[in-house]
Structures are given as structure tokens and as C-alpha cells.
mmCIF file of N, CA and C in Angstrom:
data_model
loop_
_atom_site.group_PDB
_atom_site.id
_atom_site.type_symbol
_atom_site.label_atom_id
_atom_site.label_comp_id
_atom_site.label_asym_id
_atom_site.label_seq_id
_atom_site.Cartn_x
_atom_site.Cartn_y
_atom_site.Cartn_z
ATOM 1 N N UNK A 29 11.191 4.642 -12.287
ATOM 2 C CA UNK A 29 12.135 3.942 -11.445
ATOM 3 C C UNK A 29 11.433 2.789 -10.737
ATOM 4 N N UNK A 30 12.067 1.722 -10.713
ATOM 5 C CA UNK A 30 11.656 0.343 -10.067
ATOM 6 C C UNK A 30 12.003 0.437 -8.314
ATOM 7 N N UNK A 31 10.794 0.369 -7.791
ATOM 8 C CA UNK A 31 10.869 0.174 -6.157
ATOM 9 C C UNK A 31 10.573 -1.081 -6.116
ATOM 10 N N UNK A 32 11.692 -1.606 -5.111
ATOM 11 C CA UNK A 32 10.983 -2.859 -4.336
ATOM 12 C C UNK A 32 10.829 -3.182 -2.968
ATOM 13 N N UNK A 33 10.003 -3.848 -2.699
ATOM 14 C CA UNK A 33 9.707 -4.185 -1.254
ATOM 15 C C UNK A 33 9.506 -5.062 -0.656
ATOM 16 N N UNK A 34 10.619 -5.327 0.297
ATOM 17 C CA UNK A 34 11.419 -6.758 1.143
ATOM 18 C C UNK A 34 10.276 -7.343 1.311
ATOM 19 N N UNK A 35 9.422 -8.227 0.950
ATOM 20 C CA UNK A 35 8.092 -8.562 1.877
ATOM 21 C C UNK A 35 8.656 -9.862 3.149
ATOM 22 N N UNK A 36 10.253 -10.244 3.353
ATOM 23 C CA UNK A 36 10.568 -10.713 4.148
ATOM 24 C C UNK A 36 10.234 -10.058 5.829
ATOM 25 N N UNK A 37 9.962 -8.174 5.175
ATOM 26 C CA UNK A 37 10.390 -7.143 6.755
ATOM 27 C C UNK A 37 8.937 -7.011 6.957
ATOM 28 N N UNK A 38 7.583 -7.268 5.816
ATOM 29 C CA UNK A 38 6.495 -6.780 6.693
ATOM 30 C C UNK A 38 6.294 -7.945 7.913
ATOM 31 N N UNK A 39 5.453 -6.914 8.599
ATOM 32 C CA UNK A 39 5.060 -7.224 9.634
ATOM 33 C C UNK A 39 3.342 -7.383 9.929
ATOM 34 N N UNK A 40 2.969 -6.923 8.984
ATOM 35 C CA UNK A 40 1.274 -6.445 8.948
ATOM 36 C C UNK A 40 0.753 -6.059 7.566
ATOM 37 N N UNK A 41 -0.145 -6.816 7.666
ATOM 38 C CA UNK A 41 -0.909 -6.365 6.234
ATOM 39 C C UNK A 41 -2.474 -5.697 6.200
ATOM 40 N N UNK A 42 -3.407 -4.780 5.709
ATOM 41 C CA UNK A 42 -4.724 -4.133 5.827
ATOM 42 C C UNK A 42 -5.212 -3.905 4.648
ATOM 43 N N UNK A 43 -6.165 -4.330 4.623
ATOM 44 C CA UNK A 43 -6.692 -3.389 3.804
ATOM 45 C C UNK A 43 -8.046 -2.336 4.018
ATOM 46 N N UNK A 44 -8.063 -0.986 3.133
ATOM 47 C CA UNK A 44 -8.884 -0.583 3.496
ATOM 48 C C UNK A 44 -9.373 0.466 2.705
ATOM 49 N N UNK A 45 -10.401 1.856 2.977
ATOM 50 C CA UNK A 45 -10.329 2.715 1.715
ATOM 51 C C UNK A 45 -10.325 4.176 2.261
ATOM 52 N N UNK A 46 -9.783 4.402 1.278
ATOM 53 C CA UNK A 46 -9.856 6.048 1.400
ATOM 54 C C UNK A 46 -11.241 6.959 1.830
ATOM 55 N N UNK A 47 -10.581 7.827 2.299
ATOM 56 C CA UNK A 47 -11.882 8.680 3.066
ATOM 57 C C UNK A 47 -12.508 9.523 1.672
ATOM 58 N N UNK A 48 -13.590 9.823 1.757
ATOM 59 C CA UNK A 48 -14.462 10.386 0.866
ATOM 60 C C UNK A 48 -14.607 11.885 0.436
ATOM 61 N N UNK A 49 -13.819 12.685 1.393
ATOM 62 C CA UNK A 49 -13.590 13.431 1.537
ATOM 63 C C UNK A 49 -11.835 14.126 1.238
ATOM 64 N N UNK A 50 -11.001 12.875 0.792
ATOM 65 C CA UNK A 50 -9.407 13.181 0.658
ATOM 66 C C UNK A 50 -9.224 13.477 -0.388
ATOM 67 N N UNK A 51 -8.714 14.232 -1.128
ATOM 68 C CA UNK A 51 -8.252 14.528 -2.180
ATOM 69 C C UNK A 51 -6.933 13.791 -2.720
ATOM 70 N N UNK A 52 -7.072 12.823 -3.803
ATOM 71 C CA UNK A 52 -6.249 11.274 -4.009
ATOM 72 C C UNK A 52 -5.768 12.053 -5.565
ATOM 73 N N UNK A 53 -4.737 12.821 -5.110
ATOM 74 C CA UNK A 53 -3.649 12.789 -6.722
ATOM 75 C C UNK A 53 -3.062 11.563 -6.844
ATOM 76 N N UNK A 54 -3.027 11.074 -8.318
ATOM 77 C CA UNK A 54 -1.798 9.960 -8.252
ATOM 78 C C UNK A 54 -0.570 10.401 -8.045
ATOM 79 N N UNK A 55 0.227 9.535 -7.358
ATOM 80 C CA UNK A 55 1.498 9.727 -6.848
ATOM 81 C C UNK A 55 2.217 8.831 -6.719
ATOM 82 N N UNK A 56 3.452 8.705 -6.913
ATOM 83 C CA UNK A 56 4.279 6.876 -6.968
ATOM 84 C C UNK A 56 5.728 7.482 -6.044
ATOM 85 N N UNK A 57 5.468 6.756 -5.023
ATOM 86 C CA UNK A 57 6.866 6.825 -4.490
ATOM 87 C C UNK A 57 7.067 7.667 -2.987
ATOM 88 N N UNK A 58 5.958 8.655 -2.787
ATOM 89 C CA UNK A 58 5.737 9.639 -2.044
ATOM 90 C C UNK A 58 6.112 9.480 -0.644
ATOM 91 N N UNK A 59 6.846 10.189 -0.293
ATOM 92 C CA UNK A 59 7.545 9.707 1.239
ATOM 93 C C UNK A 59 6.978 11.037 1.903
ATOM 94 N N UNK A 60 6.731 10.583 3.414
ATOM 95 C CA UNK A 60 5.704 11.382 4.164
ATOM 96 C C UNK A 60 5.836 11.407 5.648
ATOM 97 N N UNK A 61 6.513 11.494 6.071
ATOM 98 C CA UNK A 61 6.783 11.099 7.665
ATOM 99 C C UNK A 61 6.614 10.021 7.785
ATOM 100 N N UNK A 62 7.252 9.059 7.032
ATOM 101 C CA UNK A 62 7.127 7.545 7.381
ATOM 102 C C UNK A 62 6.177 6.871 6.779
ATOM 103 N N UNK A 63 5.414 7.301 6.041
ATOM 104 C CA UNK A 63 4.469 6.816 5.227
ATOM 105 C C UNK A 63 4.815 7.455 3.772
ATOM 106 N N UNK A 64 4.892 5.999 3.392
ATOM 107 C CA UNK A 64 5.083 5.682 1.550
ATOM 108 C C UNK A 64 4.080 5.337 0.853
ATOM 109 N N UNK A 65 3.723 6.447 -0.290
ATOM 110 C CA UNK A 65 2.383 6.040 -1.282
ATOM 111 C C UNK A 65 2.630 6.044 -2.275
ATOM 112 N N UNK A 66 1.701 4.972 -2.969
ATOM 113 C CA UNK A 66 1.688 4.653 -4.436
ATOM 114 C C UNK A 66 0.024 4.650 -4.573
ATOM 115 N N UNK A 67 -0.037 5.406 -5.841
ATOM 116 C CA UNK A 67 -1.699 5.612 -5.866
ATOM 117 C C UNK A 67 -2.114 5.975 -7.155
ATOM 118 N N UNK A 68 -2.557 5.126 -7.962
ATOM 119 C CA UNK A 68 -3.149 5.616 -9.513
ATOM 120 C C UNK A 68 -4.446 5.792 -9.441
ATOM 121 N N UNK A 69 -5.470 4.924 -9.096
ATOM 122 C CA UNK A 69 -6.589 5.454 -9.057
ATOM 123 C C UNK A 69 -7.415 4.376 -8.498
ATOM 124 N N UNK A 70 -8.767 4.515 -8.275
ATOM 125 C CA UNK A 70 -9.522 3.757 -7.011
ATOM 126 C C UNK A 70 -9.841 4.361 -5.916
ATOM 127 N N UNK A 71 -10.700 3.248 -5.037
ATOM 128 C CA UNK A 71 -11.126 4.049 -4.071
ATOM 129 C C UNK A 71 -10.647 3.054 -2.639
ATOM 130 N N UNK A 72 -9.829 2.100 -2.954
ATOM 131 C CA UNK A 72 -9.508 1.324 -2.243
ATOM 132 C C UNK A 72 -7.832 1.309 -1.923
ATOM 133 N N UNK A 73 -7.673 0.552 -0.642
ATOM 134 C CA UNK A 73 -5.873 0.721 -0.580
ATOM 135 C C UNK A 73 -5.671 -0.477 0.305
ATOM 136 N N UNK A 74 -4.409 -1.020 0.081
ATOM 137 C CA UNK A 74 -3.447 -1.990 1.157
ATOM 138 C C UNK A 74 -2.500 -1.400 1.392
ATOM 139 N N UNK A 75 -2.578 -1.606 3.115
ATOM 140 C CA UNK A 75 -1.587 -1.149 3.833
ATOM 141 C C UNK A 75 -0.419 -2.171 4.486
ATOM 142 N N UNK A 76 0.946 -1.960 3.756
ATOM 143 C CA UNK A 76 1.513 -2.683 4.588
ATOM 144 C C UNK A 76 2.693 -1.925 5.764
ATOM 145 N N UNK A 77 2.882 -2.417 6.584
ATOM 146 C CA UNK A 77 4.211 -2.227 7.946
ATOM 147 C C UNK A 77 5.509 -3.107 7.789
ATOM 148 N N UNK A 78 6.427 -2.441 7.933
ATOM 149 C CA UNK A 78 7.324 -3.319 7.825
ATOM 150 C C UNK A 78 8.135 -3.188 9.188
ATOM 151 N N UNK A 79 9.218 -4.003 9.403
ATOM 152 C CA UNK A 79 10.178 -3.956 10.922
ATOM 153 C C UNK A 79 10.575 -2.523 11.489
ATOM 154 N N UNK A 80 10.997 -1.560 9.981
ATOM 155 C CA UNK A 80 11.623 -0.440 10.535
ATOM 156 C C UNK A 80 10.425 0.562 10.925
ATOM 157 N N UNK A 81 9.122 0.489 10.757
ATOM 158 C CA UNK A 81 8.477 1.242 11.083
ATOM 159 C C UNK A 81 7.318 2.119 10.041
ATOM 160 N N UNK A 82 8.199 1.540 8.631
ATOM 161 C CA UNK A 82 7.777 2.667 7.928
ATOM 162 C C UNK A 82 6.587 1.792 7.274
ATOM 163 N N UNK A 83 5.450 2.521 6.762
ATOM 164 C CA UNK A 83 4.075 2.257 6.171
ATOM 165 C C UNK A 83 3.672 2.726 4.604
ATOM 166 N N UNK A 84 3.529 1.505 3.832
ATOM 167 C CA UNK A 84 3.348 1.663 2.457
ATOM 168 C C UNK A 84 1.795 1.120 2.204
ATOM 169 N N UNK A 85 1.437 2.535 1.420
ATOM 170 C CA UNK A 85 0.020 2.239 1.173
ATOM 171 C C UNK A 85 -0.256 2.480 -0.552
ATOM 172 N N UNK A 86 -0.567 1.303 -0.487
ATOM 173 C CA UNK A 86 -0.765 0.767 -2.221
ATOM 174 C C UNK A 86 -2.276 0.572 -2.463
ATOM 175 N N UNK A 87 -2.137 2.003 -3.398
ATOM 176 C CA UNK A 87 -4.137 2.186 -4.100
ATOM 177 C C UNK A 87 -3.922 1.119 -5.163
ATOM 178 N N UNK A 88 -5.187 1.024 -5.004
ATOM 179 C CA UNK A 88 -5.518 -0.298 -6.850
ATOM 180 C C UNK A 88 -6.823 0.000 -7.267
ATOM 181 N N UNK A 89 -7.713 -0.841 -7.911
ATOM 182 C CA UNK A 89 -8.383 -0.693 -8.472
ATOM 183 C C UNK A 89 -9.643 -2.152 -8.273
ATOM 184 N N UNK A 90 -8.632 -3.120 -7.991
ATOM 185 C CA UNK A 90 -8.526 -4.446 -7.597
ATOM 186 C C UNK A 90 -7.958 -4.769 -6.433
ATOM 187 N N UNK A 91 -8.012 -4.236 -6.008
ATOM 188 C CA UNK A 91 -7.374 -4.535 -3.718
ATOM 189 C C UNK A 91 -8.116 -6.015 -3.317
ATOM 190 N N UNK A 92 -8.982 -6.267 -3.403
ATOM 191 C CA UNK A 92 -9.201 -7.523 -3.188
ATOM 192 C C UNK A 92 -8.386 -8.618 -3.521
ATOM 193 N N UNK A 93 -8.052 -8.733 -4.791
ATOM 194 C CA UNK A 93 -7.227 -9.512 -5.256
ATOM 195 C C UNK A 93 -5.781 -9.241 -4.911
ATOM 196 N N UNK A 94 -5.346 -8.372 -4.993
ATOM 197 C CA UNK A 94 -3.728 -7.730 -4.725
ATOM 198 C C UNK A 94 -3.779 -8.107 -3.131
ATOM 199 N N UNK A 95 -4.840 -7.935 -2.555
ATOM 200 C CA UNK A 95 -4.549 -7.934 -1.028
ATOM 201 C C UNK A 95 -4.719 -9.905 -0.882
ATOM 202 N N UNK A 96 -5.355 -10.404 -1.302
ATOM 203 C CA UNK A 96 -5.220 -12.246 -1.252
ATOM 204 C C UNK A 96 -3.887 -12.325 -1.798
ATOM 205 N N UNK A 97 -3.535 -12.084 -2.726
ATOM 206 C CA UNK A 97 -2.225 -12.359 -3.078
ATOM 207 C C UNK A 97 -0.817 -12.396 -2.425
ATOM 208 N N UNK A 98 -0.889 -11.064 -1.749
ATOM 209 C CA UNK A 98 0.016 -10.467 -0.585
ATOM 210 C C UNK A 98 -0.139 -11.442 0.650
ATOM 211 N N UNK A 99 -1.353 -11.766 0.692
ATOM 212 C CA UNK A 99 -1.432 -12.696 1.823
ATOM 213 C C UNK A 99 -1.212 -13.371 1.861
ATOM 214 N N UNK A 100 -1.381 -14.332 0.996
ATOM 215 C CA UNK A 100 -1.164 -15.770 -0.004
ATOM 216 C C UNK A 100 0.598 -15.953 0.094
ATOM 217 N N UNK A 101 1.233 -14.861 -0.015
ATOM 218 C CA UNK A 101 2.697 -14.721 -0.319
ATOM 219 C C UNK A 101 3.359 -14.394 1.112
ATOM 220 N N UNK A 102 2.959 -13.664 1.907
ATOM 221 C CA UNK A 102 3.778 -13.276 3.948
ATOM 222 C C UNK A 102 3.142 -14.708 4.577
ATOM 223 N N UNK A 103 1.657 -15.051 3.934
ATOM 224 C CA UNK A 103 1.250 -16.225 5.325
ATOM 225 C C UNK A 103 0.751 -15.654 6.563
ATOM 226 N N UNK A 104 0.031 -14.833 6.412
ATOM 227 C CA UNK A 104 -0.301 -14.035 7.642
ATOM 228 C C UNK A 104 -1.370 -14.222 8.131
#
């Protein structure tokens, strides 16, 4: 299933990485008390916020680049 995401509503963008110690199943879509994950594999993640509150954290492999891009695209 195709998710998309308003990047008109973020509000904040991060990046950053997973703890060393978390246990990282892939997972697409995962809703969590307000926190939404998408995660195939890596050791890295971008975090974005949007207006309503809620927090999507997108693993890659390439976060450096995905995260310039994202930036490149809100202007933040």
C-alpha cells in the first residue's frame, strides 16, 4: 500500500541513528503512540514532525542523501 506524506504539515526535520542496543525488525507503516515507522534496514534514520503532532521515522541506508533532499524540498 502507497503512504503519503503532506510535506506541506512538517514542521521539523532530524536526522539521526538508532541505538545499538534496539532491536530494528523491518516494518512499513507501524503506528505507535504517535510515532510512525518505516524501516528496511541500516543503522541510520530521519525524523520528521508534522502540525498534528505525529512523528515519522524513516530508516535508509543512505540518510544522508534522503535527509539533503528532504531539506532541499521543506527549506528548512
Amino acid at each position: 500500500r502507497r503512504v503519503r506524506i503532506d510535506l506541506s504539515n512538517i514542521v521539523s526535520i532530524r536526522k539521526s541513528r538508532y541505538k545499538k542496543n534496539s532491536l530494528r525488525r523491518a516494518v512499513y507503516n507501524l503506528h505507535n503512540s504517535g510515532l510512525i515507522r518505516f524501516y528496511s534496514s541500516g543503522e541510520d534514520f530521519v525524523e520528521l514532525v508534522d502540525k498534528q503532532g505525529f512523528t515519522y521515522r524513516i530508516g535508509s541506508q543512505k540518510v544522508q542523501e534522503f535527509f539533503q533532499v528532504l531539506k532541499a524540498e521543506l527549506k528548512l
